[in-house]
Coordinates of C-alpha atoms in Angstrom, one line a residue:
Chain L
M1 CA 0.1 -0.4 -0.1
S2 CA 1.3 3.9 -0.9
N3 CA 2.5 5.2 2.1
N4 CA 1.5 8.5 0.4
F5 CA -2.0 10.2 3.2
A6 CA -4.2 10.7 0.1
D7 CA -3.9 7.1 -1.1
R8 CA -4.4 6.3 2.6
L9 CA -7.4 7.6 3.2
I10 CA -9.1 6.7 0.2
T11 CA -8.1 3.3 0.2
L12 CA -10.6 3.4 3.9
I13 CA -12.7 5.4 2.2
E14 CA -13.4 3.2 -1.1
E15 CA -13.0 -0.2 1.1
K16 CA -15.8 1.6 3.2
K17 CA -18.0 2.7 1.0
N18 CA -18.0 5.7 3.2
P19 CA -16.8 9.6 2.8
S20 CA -17.2 10.8 5.9
V21 CA -15.7 11.1 8.7
V22 CA -16.9 10.8 12.8
G23 CA -15.9 14.1 14.3
L24 CA -14.2 13.2 18.8
D25 CA -15.3 16.1 19.9
P26 CA -16.4 15.1 22.8
A27 CA -18.2 18.4 25.3
I28 CA -18.0 17.0 28.7
E29 CA -21.2 18.7 29.4
S30 CA -22.6 16.1 27.4
L31 CA -21.4 12.7 28.0
P32 CA -23.9 10.4 29.2
A33 CA -25.4 10.8 32.0
S34 CA -23.9 7.1 33.2
I35 CA -20.7 8.2 32.4
I36 CA -20.8 11.5 34.5
E37 CA -22.3 9.1 37.6
K38 CA -18.7 6.8 37.1
Y39 CA -16.9 9.4 37.2
K40 CA -17.5 13.1 38.8
L41 CA -16.2 13.2 42.4
P42 CA -15.9 11.7 44.7
A43 CA -17.8 8.9 43.7
H44 CA -14.2 8.2 41.7
G45 CA -12.2 8.5 44.3
K46 CA -9.9 10.3 42.8
E47 CA -8.5 14.2 44.0
N48 CA -8.1 15.5 40.6
I49 CA -11.3 16.5 38.7
F50 CA -9.6 16.9 35.3
Q51 CA -7.5 13.8 36.0
A52 CA -11.6 12.3 36.5
A53 CA -12.8 13.8 33.3
A54 CA -9.9 13.3 31.0
E55 CA -10.9 8.7 31.8
A56 CA -14.4 9.9 31.4
V57 CA -14.0 10.9 28.2
L58 CA -11.7 8.5 27.5
E59 CA -14.4 5.3 28.0
F60 CA -16.6 7.7 26.0
N61 CA -13.7 7.8 23.3
K62 CA -13.2 4.0 22.6
A63 CA -17.3 3.5 23.0
I64 CA -18.0 5.3 20.4
I65 CA -14.5 4.4 17.8
D66 CA -15.3 0.5 18.8
S67 CA -19.3 1.4 17.9
V68 CA -18.1 2.8 14.5
C69 CA -15.3 1.6 13.3
D70 CA -16.0 -0.6 10.4
I71 CA -18.5 1.8 9.0
V72 CA -15.5 5.0 8.8
P73 CA -12.7 5.5 7.3
A74 CA -11.5 7.6 9.8
V75 CA -12.6 10.2 12.7
K76 CA -10.8 13.8 13.6
L77 CA -10.1 14.8 17.0
Q78 CA -11.4 18.7 18.4
A79 CA -8.4 19.5 20.5
A80 CA -9.8 22.2 22.5
Y81 CA -12.1 20.0 23.8
Y82 CA -9.4 17.7 25.5
E83 CA -7.1 21.5 25.6
E84 CA -10.3 22.3 28.0
L85 CA -9.3 19.3 30.5
G86 CA -5.8 20.2 30.7
A87 CA -2.5 17.9 30.9
E88 CA -5.1 15.3 31.7
G89 CA -7.3 16.1 29.2
I90 CA -3.9 16.4 26.1
A91 CA -2.8 12.9 27.6
A92 CA -6.7 11.5 26.8
F93 CA -6.6 13.4 23.6
K94 CA -3.1 10.9 22.4
E95 CA -4.6 7.5 24.3
T96 CA -7.6 8.5 21.5
A97 CA -5.7 8.9 18.9
S98 CA -4.0 5.3 19.4
Y99 CA -6.4 3.8 20.3
A100 CA -8.8 4.5 16.9
K101 CA -4.8 3.9 14.9
A102 CA -4.8 0.6 16.1
K103 CA -8.2 -0.3 15.3
G104 CA -7.0 0.8 11.8
I105 CA -8.9 4.3 11.3
I106 CA -7.2 7.3 10.1
T107 CA -6.9 9.8 12.7
I108 CA -7.3 13.5 12.1
G109 CA -6.3 16.1 15.0
D110 CA -8.0 18.9 14.6
V111 CA -5.6 21.7 16.0
K112 CA -6.0 24.4 13.3
R113 CA -2.1 25.4 14.2
N114 CA -0.5 27.5 13.1
D115 CA 2.9 29.7 13.8
I116 CA 6.6 30.0 11.6
G117 CA 9.8 29.3 11.6
N118 CA 11.5 26.8 14.2
T119 CA 7.9 27.0 16.1
C120 CA 6.1 25.9 13.7
K121 CA 8.9 22.8 13.3
A122 CA 7.9 22.4 16.5
Y123 CA 4.3 21.6 15.9
S124 CA 5.0 19.5 12.5
N125 CA 7.0 17.6 15.2
A126 CA 4.0 16.3 17.6
Y127 CA 2.1 16.2 15.9
L128 CA 2.8 14.5 12.6
G129 CA 6.5 13.1 12.7
K130 CA 8.9 13.8 15.5
A131 CA 10.3 15.6 18.2
E132 CA 14.2 15.0 19.0
I133 CA 14.6 14.8 23.0
F134 CA 18.3 14.1 24.5
G135 CA 19.0 13.3 21.1
T136 CA 16.6 11.1 20.7
K137 CA 13.8 11.3 18.2
V138 CA 10.7 10.2 19.4
Q139 CA 6.5 10.0 18.2
V140 CA 4.6 12.4 19.9
F141 CA 1.0 12.4 19.1
D142 CA 0.1 9.6 16.6
F143 CA -2.4 11.7 14.3
D144 CA -2.2 11.3 10.4
A145 CA -3.4 14.5 9.5
V146 CA -4.1 17.6 11.2
T147 CA -5.4 20.6 10.6
I148 CA -3.4 23.7 10.1
N149 CA -4.7 27.8 9.6
S150 CA -2.5 29.4 7.2
Y151 CA -3.4 33.2 7.8
L152 CA 0.7 33.6 8.4
G153 CA 2.1 32.5 4.8
R154 CA 4.1 29.4 3.6
E155 CA 6.6 29.5 6.7
G156 CA 3.6 28.8 8.4
V157 CA 3.5 25.0 5.5
E158 CA 6.1 23.8 4.3
P159 CA 7.4 22.2 8.0
F160 CA 4.5 20.4 7.8
L161 CA 5.0 20.0 4.2
E162 CA 8.0 18.4 4.9
D163 CA 7.1 16.0 7.3
C164 CA 3.8 15.1 5.4
S165 CA 6.5 13.7 2.4
A166 CA 8.6 12.0 5.5
Y167 CA 6.4 10.9 7.7
G168 CA 3.3 10.0 4.9
K169 CA 1.2 12.5 7.2
G170 CA -1.2 14.6 5.5
V171 CA -2.9 18.2 6.4
F172 CA -5.9 20.3 6.1
I173 CA -5.6 23.7 5.5
L174 CA -8.6 26.5 6.4
V175 CA -9.9 28.1 2.9
K176 CA -13.7 28.6 3.6
T177 CA -15.3 27.9 6.7
S178 CA -18.4 26.5 7.9
N179 CA -19.6 29.7 10.0
P180 CA -21.9 32.6 8.0
G181 CA -19.3 35.8 10.0
S182 CA -16.8 33.0 7.6
E183 CA -17.8 35.9 5.0
E184 CA -15.9 39.1 6.6
F185 CA -13.0 38.4 6.0
Q186 CA -12.8 35.1 4.0
G187 CA -14.9 36.5 0.7
L188 CA -13.5 39.7 1.0
T189 CA -12.5 40.6 -3.0
T190 CA -8.8 41.0 -3.6
D191 CA -7.4 41.8 -6.4
K192 CA -6.6 37.7 -7.1
G193 CA -9.9 37.4 -6.5
K194 CA -12.1 36.5 -3.3
N195 CA -9.8 35.8 0.2
Y196 CA -10.6 32.0 0.0
F197 CA -10.0 31.2 -3.9
V198 CA -6.4 32.8 -3.1
M199 CA -6.1 31.1 0.1
G200 CA -7.9 27.7 -1.8
Q201 CA -4.9 28.1 -5.0
L202 CA -2.6 27.7 -2.4
V203 CA -2.8 25.4 -1.2
A204 CA -3.4 23.1 -4.9
E205 CA 0.3 25.0 -5.2
W206 CA 1.4 23.7 -2.2
G207 CA 0.0 20.5 -2.9
R208 CA 1.5 20.6 -5.6
G209 CA 4.6 17.8 -5.1
L210 CA 2.9 15.9 -3.5
K211 CA 0.5 13.8 -5.4
G212 CA -0.3 9.9 -4.7
K213 CA -0.9 7.3 -7.1
S214 CA -5.1 8.0 -6.9
G215 CA -4.7 12.1 -8.2
Y216 CA -4.9 13.3 -5.1
N217 CA -2.6 15.3 -3.4
C218 CA -1.8 15.6 0.9
I219 CA -2.6 18.6 1.3
G220 CA -6.0 19.3 1.7
A221 CA -8.8 22.3 2.4
V222 CA -11.0 22.5 4.6
V223 CA -14.4 24.1 2.9
G224 CA -17.8 24.6 5.2
A225 CA -21.0 22.7 4.2
T226 CA -22.7 26.0 5.1
Y227 CA -20.9 27.5 1.2
P228 CA -21.8 24.6 -1.3
Q229 CA -21.4 27.6 -4.4
E230 CA -18.5 28.6 -3.0
A231 CA -17.2 25.2 -2.7
A232 CA -18.5 24.0 -6.0
I233 CA -15.9 27.6 -7.0
L234 CA -13.2 25.8 -5.4
R235 CA -13.8 22.5 -6.0
Q236 CA -13.6 23.6 -10.1
S237 CA -9.7 24.6 -9.7
M238 CA -8.9 22.0 -6.8
R239 CA -9.0 19.0 -8.8
E240 CA -6.4 17.6 -6.5
T241 CA -7.0 18.7 -3.5
L242 CA -9.2 16.9 -0.5
F243 CA -11.0 18.3 1.0
L244 CA -13.0 18.1 4.7
V245 CA -15.9 19.3 5.2
P246 CA -17.4 19.8 8.9
G247 CA -20.4 22.0 8.9
Y248 CA -22.2 19.3 7.2
G249 CA -25.9 18.4 10.4
A250 CA -25.8 20.3 13.0
Q251 CA -24.5 23.2 11.8
G252 CA -26.6 22.9 9.0
G253 CA -25.2 21.7 5.7
S254 CA -27.5 19.4 4.2
A255 CA -26.0 16.3 1.6
D256 CA -26.5 17.7 -1.5
D257 CA -25.0 20.8 0.1
I258 CA -21.8 19.0 0.2
A259 CA -22.6 16.7 -2.7
D260 CA -20.6 19.3 -4.9
C261 CA -17.6 19.2 -2.2
F262 CA -16.7 15.6 -4.9
N263 CA -15.2 15.3 -8.0
A264 CA -17.0 13.4 -10.9
D265 CA -15.2 10.3 -9.7
G266 CA -17.3 10.6 -7.1
L267 CA -14.0 11.4 -4.9
G268 CA -12.3 13.8 -3.0
A269 CA -14.2 14.8 0.4
L270 CA -14.1 13.8 3.6
V271 CA -17.5 15.1 5.3
N272 CA -17.4 15.2 9.0
S273 CA -20.1 15.0 11.2
S274 CA -19.5 15.4 15.2
R275 CA -22.6 16.5 17.8
G276 CA -24.8 14.5 15.1
I277 CA -23.3 11.5 15.9
I278 CA -21.4 10.8 18.7
F279 CA -24.7 12.8 21.0
A280 CA -27.1 10.7 18.5
Y281 CA -28.7 9.2 22.0
K282 CA -30.2 12.6 23.3
K283 CA -32.7 12.1 21.2
H284 CA -33.6 9.0 22.9
K285 CA -34.5 7.5 26.1
D286 CA -31.3 5.3 27.0
E287 CA -29.0 7.2 27.4
K288 CA -26.8 4.3 28.4
N289 CA -27.1 3.0 24.5
Y290 CA -25.0 5.9 23.6
S291 CA -22.7 4.0 21.6
R292 CA -25.4 2.1 19.7
Y293 CA -27.5 5.3 18.8
A294 CA -23.9 6.6 17.3
R295 CA -23.4 4.0 15.0
E296 CA -27.0 4.2 13.5
A297 CA -26.4 8.2 13.3
S298 CA -23.4 7.3 11.6
L299 CA -24.7 5.0 9.1
V300 CA -27.9 6.9 8.3
M301 CA -25.3 9.5 7.2
K302 CA -23.2 7.3 4.6
E303 CA -27.0 7.1 3.5
D304 CA -28.0 9.9 2.9
I305 CA -24.7 11.1 1.6
S306 CA -25.1 8.4 -1.0
K307 CA -28.2 8.7 -1.8
A308 CA -26.7 12.7 -2.9
L309 CA -24.0 11.5 -4.6
I310 CA -26.4 9.1 -6.7
K311 CA -28.8 11.8 -7.5
K312 CA -25.8 13.6 -9.0
G313 CA -24.6 10.9 -11.1
I314 CA -21.3 10.7 -9.1
Y315 CA -22.3 7.7 -6.4
R316 CA -18.9 4.9 -7.5
W317 CA -19.8 2.0 -5.0
Chain S
M1 CA -6.3 49.0 40.3
S2 CA -8.4 48.2 37.2
N3 CA -9.2 45.1 36.1
N4 CA -9.0 45.4 32.5
F5 CA -6.1 44.0 31.4
A6 CA -5.7 46.5 29.0
D7 CA -4.5 48.7 32.7
R8 CA -2.8 45.9 34.3
L9 CA -0.4 45.9 31.8
I10 CA 0.6 49.1 31.7
T11 CA 0.9 49.6 35.0
L12 CA 3.3 46.9 35.1
I13 CA 4.4 48.6 32.3
E14 CA 5.1 51.7 33.5
E15 CA 6.8 50.4 36.9
K16 CA 9.1 48.5 35.2
K17 CA 10.0 51.1 32.9
N18 CA 9.8 48.6 30.4
P19 CA 7.7 47.6 28.0
S20 CA 9.2 44.4 26.7
V21 CA 7.9 40.6 27.4
V22 CA 10.2 37.7 27.9
G23 CA 9.2 34.8 25.0
L24 CA 9.6 31.1 27.2
D25 CA 9.9 29.4 24.3
P26 CA 12.3 26.6 26.1
A27 CA 13.1 24.4 22.5
I28 CA 14.0 20.9 24.2
E29 CA 17.5 20.8 21.9
S30 CA 18.8 24.0 22.7
L31 CA 18.4 23.9 26.9
P32 CA 22.1 24.7 29.1
A33 CA 24.1 21.2 29.2
S34 CA 24.1 21.5 32.8
I35 CA 20.3 20.8 32.3
I36 CA 20.7 18.5 29.4
E37 CA 22.6 16.5 31.7
K38 CA 20.6 16.3 34.5
Y39 CA 17.3 14.6 33.5
K40 CA 18.0 12.9 30.0
L41 CA 17.6 9.1 30.9
P42 CA 18.9 7.0 32.0
A43 CA 20.5 9.9 34.7
H44 CA 17.1 11.0 36.0
G45 CA 15.9 7.0 37.2
K46 CA 12.8 7.5 34.8
E47 CA 11.4 5.8 32.1
N48 CA 9.4 8.7 30.2
I49 CA 11.5 11.0 28.3
F50 CA 8.5 13.6 28.4
Q51 CA 7.9 13.1 31.6
A52 CA 11.6 14.2 31.9
A53 CA 12.2 16.4 29.4
A54 CA 9.0 18.3 30.5
E55 CA 10.6 18.6 34.3
A56 CA 14.0 19.7 32.9
V57 CA 11.8 22.8 30.7
L58 CA 10.3 23.8 34.1
E59 CA 13.5 24.4 35.9
F60 CA 15.4 26.1 33.2
N61 CA 11.8 28.5 32.8
K62 CA 11.9 28.8 36.5
A63 CA 15.4 30.5 36.5
I64 CA 14.4 32.4 33.8
I65 CA 11.6 33.8 35.1
D66 CA 13.2 34.3 38.6
S67 CA 16.0 36.2 36.8
V68 CA 14.2 38.5 35.2
C69 CA 10.8 38.9 37.0
D70 CA 11.2 42.2 38.7
I71 CA 12.8 44.2 35.1
V72 CA 10.2 43.0 32.9
P73 CA 6.6 43.8 32.8
A74 CA 5.2 40.1 31.0
V75 CA 6.7 36.6 30.0
K76 CA 4.8 35.0 26.6
L77 CA 5.1 31.0 26.3
Q78 CA 5.6 29.5 23.1
A79 CA 2.4 26.3 23.0
A80 CA 4.7 24.1 20.0
Y81 CA 7.7 24.0 22.8
Y82 CA 5.6 22.8 25.4
E83 CA 2.9 20.4 23.0
E84 CA 6.1 18.8 21.6
L85 CA 6.6 17.4 25.0
G86 CA 2.9 15.8 25.1
A87 CA 0.7 15.5 27.6
E88 CA 3.7 16.1 30.0
G89 CA 4.9 19.1 28.3
I90 CA 1.5 20.6 28.9
A91 CA 1.7 20.4 32.5
A92 CA 5.0 22.1 32.6
F93 CA 3.1 24.8 30.5
K94 CA 0.6 25.4 33.0
E95 CA 2.9 25.2 35.8
T96 CA 5.4 27.6 34.2
A97 CA 2.1 29.6 33.3
S98 CA 1.2 29.9 37.6
Y99 CA 4.9 30.3 38.4
A100 CA 5.6 32.9 36.8
K101 CA 2.2 35.0 37.9
A102 CA 2.7 34.3 41.6
K103 CA 5.9 36.5 40.5
G104 CA 3.5 38.8 39.7
I105 CA 4.3 39.3 36.1
I106 CA 1.8 38.5 32.9
T107 CA 1.8 35.9 31.2
I108 CA 0.8 35.5 27.5
G109 CA 0.1 32.5 26.4
D110 CA 1.0 32.1 22.8
V111 CA -1.5 29.2 21.2
K112 CA -3.1 31.3 18.4
R113 CA -6.0 29.1 18.3
N114 CA -8.6 29.7 15.8
D115 CA -12.0 28.2 15.7
I116 CA -16.2 28.6 15.4
G117 CA -19.5 28.5 18.6
N118 CA -19.3 25.5 20.7
T119 CA -15.6 24.8 19.9
C120 CA -14.0 28.7 20.7
K121 CA -15.4 28.7 23.5
A122 CA -14.1 25.4 24.8
Y123 CA -10.8 27.2 23.6
S124 CA -11.5 29.6 25.4
N125 CA -12.5 28.2 28.6
A126 CA -9.5 26.9 28.8
Y127 CA -6.9 29.4 28.5
L128 CA -9.0 32.8 30.2
G129 CA -12.2 32.1 31.4
K130 CA -13.5 28.7 33.5
A131 CA -14.4 25.2 32.6
E132 CA -17.7 23.2 33.9
I133 CA -17.1 20.5 35.0
F134 CA -19.3 18.0 36.3
G135 CA -21.0 20.6 37.2
T136 CA -18.1 23.2 39.2
K137 CA -16.4 25.8 37.2
V138 CA -12.7 25.3 36.9
Q139 CA -9.2 26.9 36.1
V140 CA -7.7 25.8 33.5
F141 CA -4.8 27.4 32.7
D142 CA -3.6 30.6 34.4
F143 CA -3.1 32.7 31.4
D144 CA -3.8 36.6 31.3
A145 CA -4.0 37.1 27.7
V146 CA -3.3 34.2 24.7
T147 CA -3.0 34.8 21.2
I148 CA -5.9 33.7 18.5
N149 CA -6.5 33.8 14.7
S150 CA -9.2 35.4 13.5
Y151 CA -9.0 34.1 9.7
L152 CA -12.4 32.4 10.5
G153 CA -14.2 35.3 11.3
R154 CA -16.4 36.9 14.4
E155 CA -17.2 34.2 15.7
G156 CA -13.7 32.6 16.2
V157 CA -13.5 35.8 18.5
E158 CA -16.7 36.7 20.4
P159 CA -16.2 33.8 23.1
F160 CA -12.7 35.4 23.4
L161 CA -14.5 39.1 24.3
E162 CA -16.6 37.4 26.5
D163 CA -13.9 36.4 29.1
C164 CA -12.2 39.5 28.5
S165 CA -14.2 40.8 30.2
A166 CA -15.4 38.6 32.9
Y167 CA -12.6 38.0 34.4
G168 CA -10.6 40.5 33.0
K169 CA -8.5 39.0 30.6
G170 CA -7.1 40.3 26.6
V171 CA -5.9 39.1 23.8
F172 CA -4.1 39.6 20.6
I173 CA -5.1 39.1 17.1
L174 CA -2.5 37.6 14.5
V175 CA -2.8 41.4 12.4
K176 CA 1.1 41.3 10.7
T177 CA 2.9 38.2 11.5
S178 CA 6.6 38.8 11.3
N179 CA 7.6 36.1 8.5
P180 CA 9.5 36.7 4.8
G181 CA 6.1 35.2 3.5
S182 CA 3.4 37.2 5.3
E183 CA 3.5 39.4 2.7
E184 CA 1.9 36.5 0.6
F185 CA -1.4 36.5 1.9
Q186 CA -1.7 39.5 4.6
G187 CA 0.0 41.9 2.0
L188 CA -2.9 40.7 -0.7
T189 CA -4.8 44.2 -1.8
T190 CA -9.0 43.8 -0.8
D191 CA -11.5 46.2 -2.0
K192 CA -11.3 47.6 2.1
G193 CA -7.2 48.1 1.7
K194 CA -4.7 45.1 2.2
N195 CA -5.9 42.1 3.7
Y196 CA -4.0 43.0 7.3
F197 CA -5.4 46.5 7.3
V198 CA -8.9 44.9 6.8
M199 CA -8.2 42.4 9.9
G200 CA -6.8 45.0 12.1
Q201 CA -9.8 47.4 11.8
L202 CA -11.5 45.0 12.4
V203 CA -9.0 44.0 15.1
A204 CA -10.0 47.7 16.6
E205 CA -13.8 47.5 16.2
W206 CA -14.2 44.1 17.9
G207 CA -12.1 45.4 21.1
R208 CA -13.9 49.2 21.5
G209 CA -16.0 48.4 24.4
L210 CA -13.3 46.6 26.2
K211 CA -11.9 49.9 27.4
G212 CA -9.9 50.4 30.0
K213 CA -8.9 53.5 32.4
S214 CA -5.6 53.7 30.5
G215 CA -7.4 54.2 26.8
Y216 CA -6.0 50.9 25.7
N217 CA -8.9 48.3 24.9
C218 CA -7.6 44.9 26.0
I219 CA -8.2 42.9 22.6
G220 CA -4.7 44.1 20.7
A221 CA -2.6 42.9 18.2
V222 CA 0.1 41.0 16.7
V223 CA 2.5 43.3 14.3
G224 CA 5.9 42.4 13.4
A225 CA 8.6 44.1 14.1
T226 CA 10.2 43.3 10.4
Y227 CA 7.2 45.3 9.1
P228 CA 7.9 48.8 10.5
Q229 CA 5.7 50.9 7.1
E230 CA 3.3 48.3 7.7
A231 CA 3.1 49.2 11.7
A232 CA 3.3 52.8 11.0
I233 CA -0.1 52.1 8.8
L234 CA -1.7 50.1 11.6
R235 CA -0.3 51.8 14.5
Q236 CA -2.3 55.1 12.8
S237 CA -5.4 53.7 12.5
M238 CA -5.4 52.1 15.8
R239 CA -4.9 54.6 18.5
E240 CA -6.5 52.1 21.2
T241 CA -4.7 48.9 20.3
L242 CA -2.3 47.5 22.0
F243 CA 0.4 45.3 19.4
L244 CA 2.5 42.5 20.5
V245 CA 5.3 43.0 18.4
P246 CA 7.2 39.7 18.0
G247 CA 10.5 39.9 15.4
Y248 CA 12.8 41.9 17.4
G249 CA 16.1 40.5 18.0
A250 CA 16.6 37.2 16.6
Q251 CA 14.0 37.3 13.6
G252 CA 16.7 41.1 12.6
G253 CA 14.0 43.4 13.8
S254 CA 15.3 46.8 15.7
A255 CA 14.9 48.6 18.1
D256 CA 14.4 51.1 15.4
D257 CA 12.3 48.9 13.6
I258 CA 9.3 49.3 16.7
A259 CA 10.1 52.3 17.3
D260 CA 6.8 53.0 15.2
C261 CA 4.5 50.4 16.8
F262 CA 4.6 52.9 20.0
N263 CA 2.1 55.9 20.6
A264 CA 2.8 59.4 21.0
D265 CA 2.1 58.2 24.6
G266 CA 5.1 56.0 24.6
L267 CA 2.9 53.1 25.3
G268 CA 0.7 51.0 23.4
A269 CA 3.5 48.4 22.4
L270 CA 5.0 44.9 24.2
V271 CA 8.3 43.5 22.4
N272 CA 8.7 40.2 22.7
S273 CA 12.2 38.2 22.1
S274 CA 12.8 35.0 23.1
R275 CA 15.9 32.9 21.7
G276 CA 17.5 35.9 22.0
I277 CA 17.2 36.3 25.5
I278 CA 16.4 32.9 27.0
F279 CA 19.7 31.1 25.1
A280 CA 21.9 34.5 25.6
Y281 CA 24.2 31.8 27.2
K282 CA 25.0 30.5 24.0
K283 CA 27.6 32.9 22.9
H284 CA 29.6 32.4 26.3
K285 CA 31.5 29.8 27.7
D286 CA 29.7 28.9 30.7
E287 CA 25.9 27.5 30.3
K288 CA 26.1 27.0 34.0
N289 CA 25.1 31.6 34.2
Y290 CA 22.2 31.1 31.5
S291 CA 19.9 33.0 33.5
R292 CA 22.2 35.5 35.0
Y293 CA 23.1 35.9 30.4
A294 CA 19.2 36.3 30.3
R295 CA 19.1 39.1 32.2
E296 CA 22.2 40.6 31.4
A297 CA 20.2 40.2 27.8
S298 CA 16.7 41.8 29.0
L299 CA 18.6 44.8 30.3
V300 CA 20.0 45.6 27.5
M301 CA 16.9 45.2 25.1
K302 CA 15.1 47.0 27.4
E303 CA 17.9 50.4 26.6
D304 CA 17.6 49.6 23.7
I305 CA 13.9 50.0 23.3
S306 CA 14.2 53.5 25.8
K307 CA 17.0 54.6 22.7
A308 CA 15.0 54.3 19.8
L309 CA 11.5 56.4 21.6
I310 CA 14.1 58.7 22.9
K311 CA 15.1 59.0 19.7
K312 CA 11.7 59.3 18.4
G313 CA 10.6 61.4 21.7
I314 CA 8.1 59.5 23.1
Y315 CA 10.5 58.8 26.2
R316 CA 8.7 58.6 28.7
W317 CA 10.3 57.5 32.0

């Protein structure tokens, strides 16, 4: 199997006939009551509230991963919900990624990191490459890809590109985000086109040397499901770029909306849903079966995307 | 004393007659040999390389803080160098911030976080406000301010603004960064001015309701020392905005270059130096006295800035 990130991801999408990713955004206040009861102090017998919370999140994540790992190609971990639990939360972040990887699925760290030079290299060492500690190269976090923000320019991207090439990893760079206010800056018209369009062209350019056998390269773009027209414009000019698509489901994007993120080959996009999957249990009365509801919601999402791709005439399986 | 972040920072700048900040960017491979020897495995007697590295960083940071805390108003912690050491590194990140705070100086977390909605709120909870865990509000990291990247728009800023107001905290939003490649995107001309200029205007607008008695507001801007002309343009249109200025020293910005980041009142900018201060020992033969050299370098920097402000006729002490 090719070690190129795009090839690895597409192989799993093809195997599972499913271009969707489950977002592991375990907001502590939204965990099922049975987990909260088990871990909350003093029931848990621990003094450290962060440790207890991190263990609750880890139990939850593992159950979700177990329930969806045969049907989705990837999971995306949103760093904010782990950072909110301090260093203990970061330990759960790391362990969740390793657990998912051991189950054979792609792990995406949604960290949106950004910096320049040596600092950017340190981020890339942490998430994609290896850090050198006391003269030994060590792996820190076990991610296949991370999200990055390249407002800073090429010095904020290059160290990641090097590690993508050296370690078979990927990045998804913010291009057009799913929030209503993204227009205010990303939608500004420059002399080279709208800001998001210019960023898209930079992303395509940066990825050019990193194409896999699949025809896709390992430098992807984040393109929100809530802007189908903009996505269609980007898709036309970025044929070899994988789109990571947030905004489906809870944020209002429909399967029809995301269809334009795909190429005519039925590939090229990875659609994320977080709350709509992992907290699907909230619509039901038995929260103890939260992982079963997550699986059901994930299957419904798969079906929903399939129908939209069939409607567009590009369903390939 | 006012609880407004800008007022708190300016009070300390006035007390110390010093608008500079020491960047705690403890790249593990650059720590003094005596610290490396003490902590590297197996000398340290620990199995966990991340734990040993985090302890080395913490010892180094505490010594630097002890040596400069009476002369600088603030320290800035660059998250990447702690994330590179995993969860153990994050524990050192947290403990370093608490240690600096206990010494009476302002702590800035250089995290450049960015996201929207609930996720953005989780970041703000982690770094500026409080997280709610098992029904209890708890402080996670003890920072007075953080850096953020607002490519995503207002939904990536609003939760931070709320916590700035509620907890007397601040943010510095990336406007014009110090790297050569920042021109490629930030320098694009839009129908509302160059991208960095538009971002500057948004920053000024977002900060408007959060002005302190000092006349400055707690929503600051990151403006690189390496772009003095751009800084001067921004300064003119953002009189009430504090500038956090990277790029002095190691990155090539001179004291004359940063002078245009100040207002005519001699205030309004906080100039950062990281490697040039904390690794000043590298120019000398006795690395064991690294903290003394950091103090000397910090005093030289203070003097250097003073001279540039005197030359400009705005030195105020």
